[in-house]
CSV table of C-alpha atoms in Angstrom, one decimal:
chain,number,residue,atom,x,y,z
A,868,UNK,CA,-63.5,64.6,-71.2
A,869,UNK,CA,-66.3,64.6,-73.7
A,870,UNK,CA,-68.7,61.6,-73.2
A,871,UNK,CA,-72.1,60.3,-73.8
A,872,UNK,CA,-74.0,58.4,-71.1
A,873,UNK,CA,-77.1,56.3,-71.3
A,874,UNK,CA,-79.1,55.6,-68.2
A,875,UNK,CA,-80.3,52.1,-68.8
A,876,UNK,CA,-78.5,49.1,-70.1
A,877,UNK,CA,-81.6,46.9,-70.4
A,878,UNK,CA,-85.3,47.7,-70.7
A,879,UNK,CA,-88.1,45.2,-71.0
A,880,UNK,CA,-91.6,46.3,-71.7
A,881,UNK,CA,-94.8,45.1,-73.2
A,882,UNK,CA,-96.3,46.0,-76.5
A,883,UNK,CA,-98.2,49.3,-76.4
A,884,UNK,CA,-96.2,50.5,-73.5
A,885,UNK,CA,-94.5,53.9,-73.7
A,886,UNK,CA,-90.7,54.0,-74.0
A,887,UNK,CA,-88.3,56.7,-72.8
A,888,UNK,CA,-84.5,56.2,-73.0
A,889,UNK,CA,-82.3,58.7,-71.3
A,890,UNK,CA,-79.1,60.2,-72.8
A,891,UNK,CA,-76.8,62.8,-71.4
A,892,UNK,CA,-73.7,64.3,-72.9
A,893,UNK,CA,-70.9,66.3,-71.5
A,894,UNK,CA,-69.9,68.5,-74.3
A,895,UNK,CA,-69.5,72.3,-74.2
A,896,UNK,CA,-70.4,74.4,-77.1
A,897,UNK,CA,-72.1,73.3,-80.3
A,898,UNK,CA,-73.0,69.7,-80.4
A,899,UNK,CA,-75.0,67.5,-82.8
A,900,UNK,CA,-77.0,64.7,-81.3
A,901,UNK,CA,-78.2,61.4,-82.7
A,902,UNK,CA,-80.0,58.2,-81.9
A,903,UNK,CA,-79.1,55.1,-83.7
A,904,UNK,CA,-80.7,51.7,-83.6
A,905,UNK,CA,-79.3,48.3,-84.3
A,906,UNK,CA,-82.0,45.6,-85.0
A,907,UNK,CA,-80.9,42.0,-84.5
A,908,UNK,CA,-78.5,41.0,-87.2
A,909,UNK,CA,-78.6,44.4,-88.9
A,910,UNK,CA,-76.4,47.4,-89.4
A,911,UNK,CA,-76.6,50.4,-87.1
A,912,UNK,CA,-79.0,52.9,-88.7
A,913,UNK,CA,-80.1,56.4,-87.8
A,914,UNK,CA,-83.3,57.0,-86.0
A,915,UNK,CA,-83.2,60.7,-85.7
A,916,UNK,CA,-80.8,63.6,-85.3
A,917,UNK,CA,-80.7,67.1,-83.8
A,918,UNK,CA,-78.5,69.9,-85.2
A,919,UNK,CA,-80.3,73.1,-84.4
A,920,UNK,CA,-83.8,74.6,-84.3
A,921,UNK,CA,-86.8,72.9,-82.8
A,922,UNK,CA,-85.6,70.9,-79.8
A,923,UNK,CA,-88.3,68.3,-80.4
A,924,UNK,CA,-87.2,66.1,-83.3
A,925,UNK,CA,-89.2,63.4,-85.0
A,926,UNK,CA,-87.6,60.3,-86.4
A,927,UNK,CA,-88.5,57.2,-88.2
A,928,UNK,CA,-91.0,54.6,-86.9
A,929,UNK,CA,-92.7,57.0,-84.5
A,930,UNK,CA,-89.7,57.9,-82.4
A,931,UNK,CA,-89.0,61.4,-81.2
A,932,UNK,CA,-86.4,63.0,-79.0
A,933,UNK,CA,-86.2,66.2,-77.0
A,934,UNK,CA,-83.0,68.2,-76.7
A,935,UNK,CA,-82.9,70.0,-73.4
A,936,UNK,CA,-79.7,72.2,-73.4
A,937,UNK,CA,-79.9,73.1,-69.7
A,938,UNK,CA,-79.9,69.5,-68.8
A,939,UNK,CA,-77.4,68.3,-71.4
A,940,UNK,CA,-80.0,65.7,-72.3
A,941,UNK,CA,-81.4,64.2,-75.5
A,942,UNK,CA,-84.0,61.6,-74.4
A,943,UNK,CA,-85.6,59.2,-76.9
A,944,UNK,CA,-89.4,58.5,-76.6
A,945,UNK,CA,-92.0,56.4,-78.3
A,946,UNK,CA,-95.6,56.6,-77.0
A,947,UNK,CA,-96.5,53.0,-77.9
A,948,UNK,CA,-93.9,50.3,-78.7
A,949,UNK,CA,-94.3,47.3,-80.9
A,950,UNK,CA,-92.6,43.9,-80.8
A,951,UNK,CA,-90.5,45.0,-83.8
A,952,UNK,CA,-88.9,47.8,-81.8
A,953,UNK,CA,-86.8,45.1,-80.0
A,954,UNK,CA,-83.3,46.3,-80.7
A,955,UNK,CA,-80.3,48.1,-79.2
A,956,UNK,CA,-80.5,51.8,-79.1
A,957,UNK,CA,-77.4,54.1,-79.1
A,958,UNK,CA,-77.2,57.8,-78.3
A,959,UNK,CA,-74.4,59.7,-80.0
A,960,UNK,CA,-72.9,63.1,-80.0
A,961,UNK,CA,-70.7,64.9,-82.5
A,962,UNK,CA,-68.6,67.9,-81.7
A,963,UNK,CA,-66.0,69.0,-84.1
A,964,UNK,CA,-66.3,65.8,-86.0
A,965,UNK,CA,-65.6,63.2,-83.3
A,966,UNK,CA,-68.7,61.1,-83.2
A,967,UNK,CA,-69.0,59.4,-79.8
A,968,UNK,CA,-71.5,56.8,-78.7
A,969,UNK,CA,-73.1,55.9,-75.4
A,970,UNK,CA,-72.9,52.3,-74.1
A,971,UNK,CA,-76.3,51.4,-75.6
A,972,UNK,CA,-79.6,50.3,-74.2
A,973,UNK,CA,-81.0,46.9,-75.1
A,974,UNK,CA,-84.8,47.1,-75.4
A,975,UNK,CA,-86.9,44.0,-75.4
A,976,UNK,CA,-90.6,44.3,-76.2
A,977,UNK,CA,-92.7,41.3,-75.2
A,978,UNK,CA,-95.9,40.5,-77.1
B,79,UNK,CA,-70.7,52.1,-103.7
B,80,UNK,CA,-74.2,51.6,-102.4
B,81,UNK,CA,-73.1,51.4,-98.8
B,82,UNK,CA,-70.1,51.0,-96.5
B,83,UNK,CA,-68.5,47.7,-97.2
B,84,UNK,CA,-66.1,46.0,-94.8
B,85,UNK,CA,-64.0,42.9,-95.3
B,86,UNK,CA,-63.6,40.3,-94.2
B,87,UNK,CA,-66.9,39.7,-92.4
B,88,UNK,CA,-65.3,37.3,-90.0
B,89,UNK,CA,-61.7,36.8,-89.1
B,90,UNK,CA,-60.2,34.2,-86.8
B,91,UNK,CA,-56.6,34.6,-86.0
B,92,UNK,CA,-54.0,33.2,-83.6
B,93,UNK,CA,-52.7,35.2,-80.8
B,94,UNK,CA,-49.6,37.1,-81.8
B,95,UNK,CA,-50.5,37.4,-85.5
B,96,UNK,CA,-51.2,40.6,-87.3
B,97,UNK,CA,-54.5,41.3,-88.9
B,98,UNK,CA,-55.7,43.9,-91.4
B,99,UNK,CA,-59.3,45.0,-91.7
B,100,UNK,CA,-60.6,46.9,-94.7
B,101,UNK,CA,-63.3,49.5,-95.1
B,102,UNK,CA,-64.7,50.9,-98.3
B,103,UNK,CA,-66.7,54.0,-97.5
B,104,UNK,CA,-69.6,55.4,-99.5
B,105,UNK,CA,-68.2,57.3,-102.5
B,106,UNK,CA,-67.8,61.0,-101.8
B,107,UNK,CA,-67.9,60.7,-98.1
B,108,UNK,CA,-65.0,62.6,-96.6
B,109,UNK,CA,-65.3,61.5,-93.0
B,110,UNK,CA,-64.5,57.9,-92.0
B,111,UNK,CA,-64.7,56.4,-88.5
B,112,UNK,CA,-63.5,53.2,-86.9
B,113,UNK,CA,-65.2,51.8,-83.8
B,114,UNK,CA,-64.8,48.7,-81.7
B,115,UNK,CA,-67.7,46.9,-80.1
B,116,UNK,CA,-66.9,44.2,-77.6
B,117,UNK,CA,-69.5,41.7,-76.7
B,118,UNK,CA,-72.3,43.3,-74.7
B,119,UNK,CA,-70.7,46.7,-74.7
B,120,UNK,CA,-71.1,50.0,-76.6
B,121,UNK,CA,-69.2,51.4,-79.5
B,122,UNK,CA,-65.7,52.4,-78.5
B,123,UNK,CA,-64.3,55.2,-80.7
B,124,UNK,CA,-60.9,54.3,-82.3
B,125,UNK,CA,-59.9,56.7,-85.0
B,126,UNK,CA,-61.5,59.3,-87.3
B,127,UNK,CA,-60.4,60.6,-90.7
B,128,UNK,CA,-61.7,63.8,-92.3
B,129,UNK,CA,-60.5,64.7,-95.7
B,130,UNK,CA,-56.8,65.5,-95.8
B,131,UNK,CA,-56.6,66.6,-92.2
B,132,UNK,CA,-54.5,64.7,-89.7
B,133,UNK,CA,-56.6,61.8,-88.3
B,134,UNK,CA,-57.9,61.9,-84.7
B,135,UNK,CA,-56.2,58.8,-83.2
B,136,UNK,CA,-57.2,59.5,-79.7
B,137,UNK,CA,-59.2,56.3,-79.3
B,138,UNK,CA,-56.6,53.8,-80.4
B,139,UNK,CA,-56.0,51.6,-77.3
B,140,UNK,CA,-52.3,50.9,-77.9
B,141,UNK,CA,-49.5,51.3,-80.4
B,142,UNK,CA,-50.4,47.8,-81.8
B,143,UNK,CA,-53.3,49.5,-83.5
B,144,UNK,CA,-52.9,51.7,-86.5
B,145,UNK,CA,-55.1,52.9,-89.4
B,146,UNK,CA,-54.5,54.5,-92.8
B,147,UNK,CA,-56.8,56.0,-95.4
B,148,UNK,CA,-55.9,56.6,-99.0
B,149,UNK,CA,-57.3,60.0,-99.9
B,150,UNK,CA,-61.0,59.9,-99.4
B,151,UNK,CA,-61.4,56.2,-100.2
B,152,UNK,CA,-60.4,52.9,-98.6
B,153,UNK,CA,-59.2,52.6,-95.1
B,154,UNK,CA,-57.4,49.8,-93.4
B,155,UNK,CA,-57.2,49.1,-89.7
B,156,UNK,CA,-54.2,47.1,-88.7
B,157,UNK,CA,-53.8,45.3,-85.4
B,158,UNK,CA,-50.3,43.9,-84.7
B,159,UNK,CA,-49.5,41.1,-82.4
B,160,UNK,CA,-53.1,40.4,-81.7
B,161,UNK,CA,-54.2,39.6,-78.1
B,162,UNK,CA,-57.4,37.8,-77.0
B,163,UNK,CA,-58.8,41.1,-75.6
B,164,UNK,CA,-58.8,42.4,-79.2
B,165,UNK,CA,-61.7,40.0,-80.0
B,166,UNK,CA,-64.6,42.2,-81.0
B,167,UNK,CA,-66.6,43.5,-83.9
B,168,UNK,CA,-64.8,46.3,-85.7
B,169,UNK,CA,-67.2,48.8,-87.3
B,170,UNK,CA,-66.5,51.4,-89.9
B,171,UNK,CA,-68.7,54.3,-90.7
B,172,UNK,CA,-68.6,57.2,-93.2
B,173,UNK,CA,-70.4,60.5,-93.6
B,174,UNK,CA,-70.4,63.4,-96.1
B,175,UNK,CA,-68.7,65.7,-93.6
B,176,UNK,CA,-67.7,65.9,-90.0
B,177,UNK,CA,-70.1,67.5,-87.6
B,178,UNK,CA,-72.9,67.2,-90.0
B,179,UNK,CA,-75.0,64.5,-91.7
B,180,UNK,CA,-75.5,61.1,-90.4
B,181,UNK,CA,-72.8,58.4,-90.4
B,182,UNK,CA,-73.6,55.2,-92.4
B,183,UNK,CA,-72.2,52.0,-90.9
B,184,UNK,CA,-70.8,48.9,-92.5
B,185,UNK,CA,-71.8,45.4,-91.3
B,186,UNK,CA,-68.6,45.1,-89.3
B,187,UNK,CA,-65.8,42.6,-89.1
B,188,UNK,CA,-66.0,40.1,-86.3
B,189,UNK,CA,-62.5,39.4,-85.1
B,190,UNK,CA,-61.8,36.4,-82.9
B,191,UNK,CA,-58.3,35.9,-81.5
B,192,UNK,CA,-57.7,32.3,-80.3
């Protein structure tokens, strides 16, 4: 069955630390990949997306993600986090229209 | 509209009652999704509409759950004979097309079954 898995449920780190969140998907064929973020009390919003082309994609707020087809992975990175990056992060994959999400990773950035 | 709108924002209902949740997608968006998010858990896919195609209902957890969409506009998610385990935030999202642009989410309906 098609699925999306995220490696960590909770991550706590200090400001200025680097962040990497793992995401793997189990789709065959063409797949579109996304990272969404949900800040406390807000809607889910798109951070970045990959459809084709350069496997390293840049998103908003300094985030980037790398698509590695051979590993079925789409990991999210940010070199230096801020307190305002405290949020829940969701990886998602879309194949033939069915957009499925991972379980989410709660990220807490301490001052 | 400017964004995806869901109503009500909050709903408290007694066990066994039916509830209807509404989603107004962004105008022109042909794809519409419903998800369920239980406390502390991820987004659980429920159902997906794309234009006039038959909806993908593969995520509906039981036959108590159903959803309809009128053309490319409003969708309603109905839960019959609600149970306590149905308590969750129900999220609606829409996008211009399937397999393409980003999905925009509503604020969700928080359903509490007592």
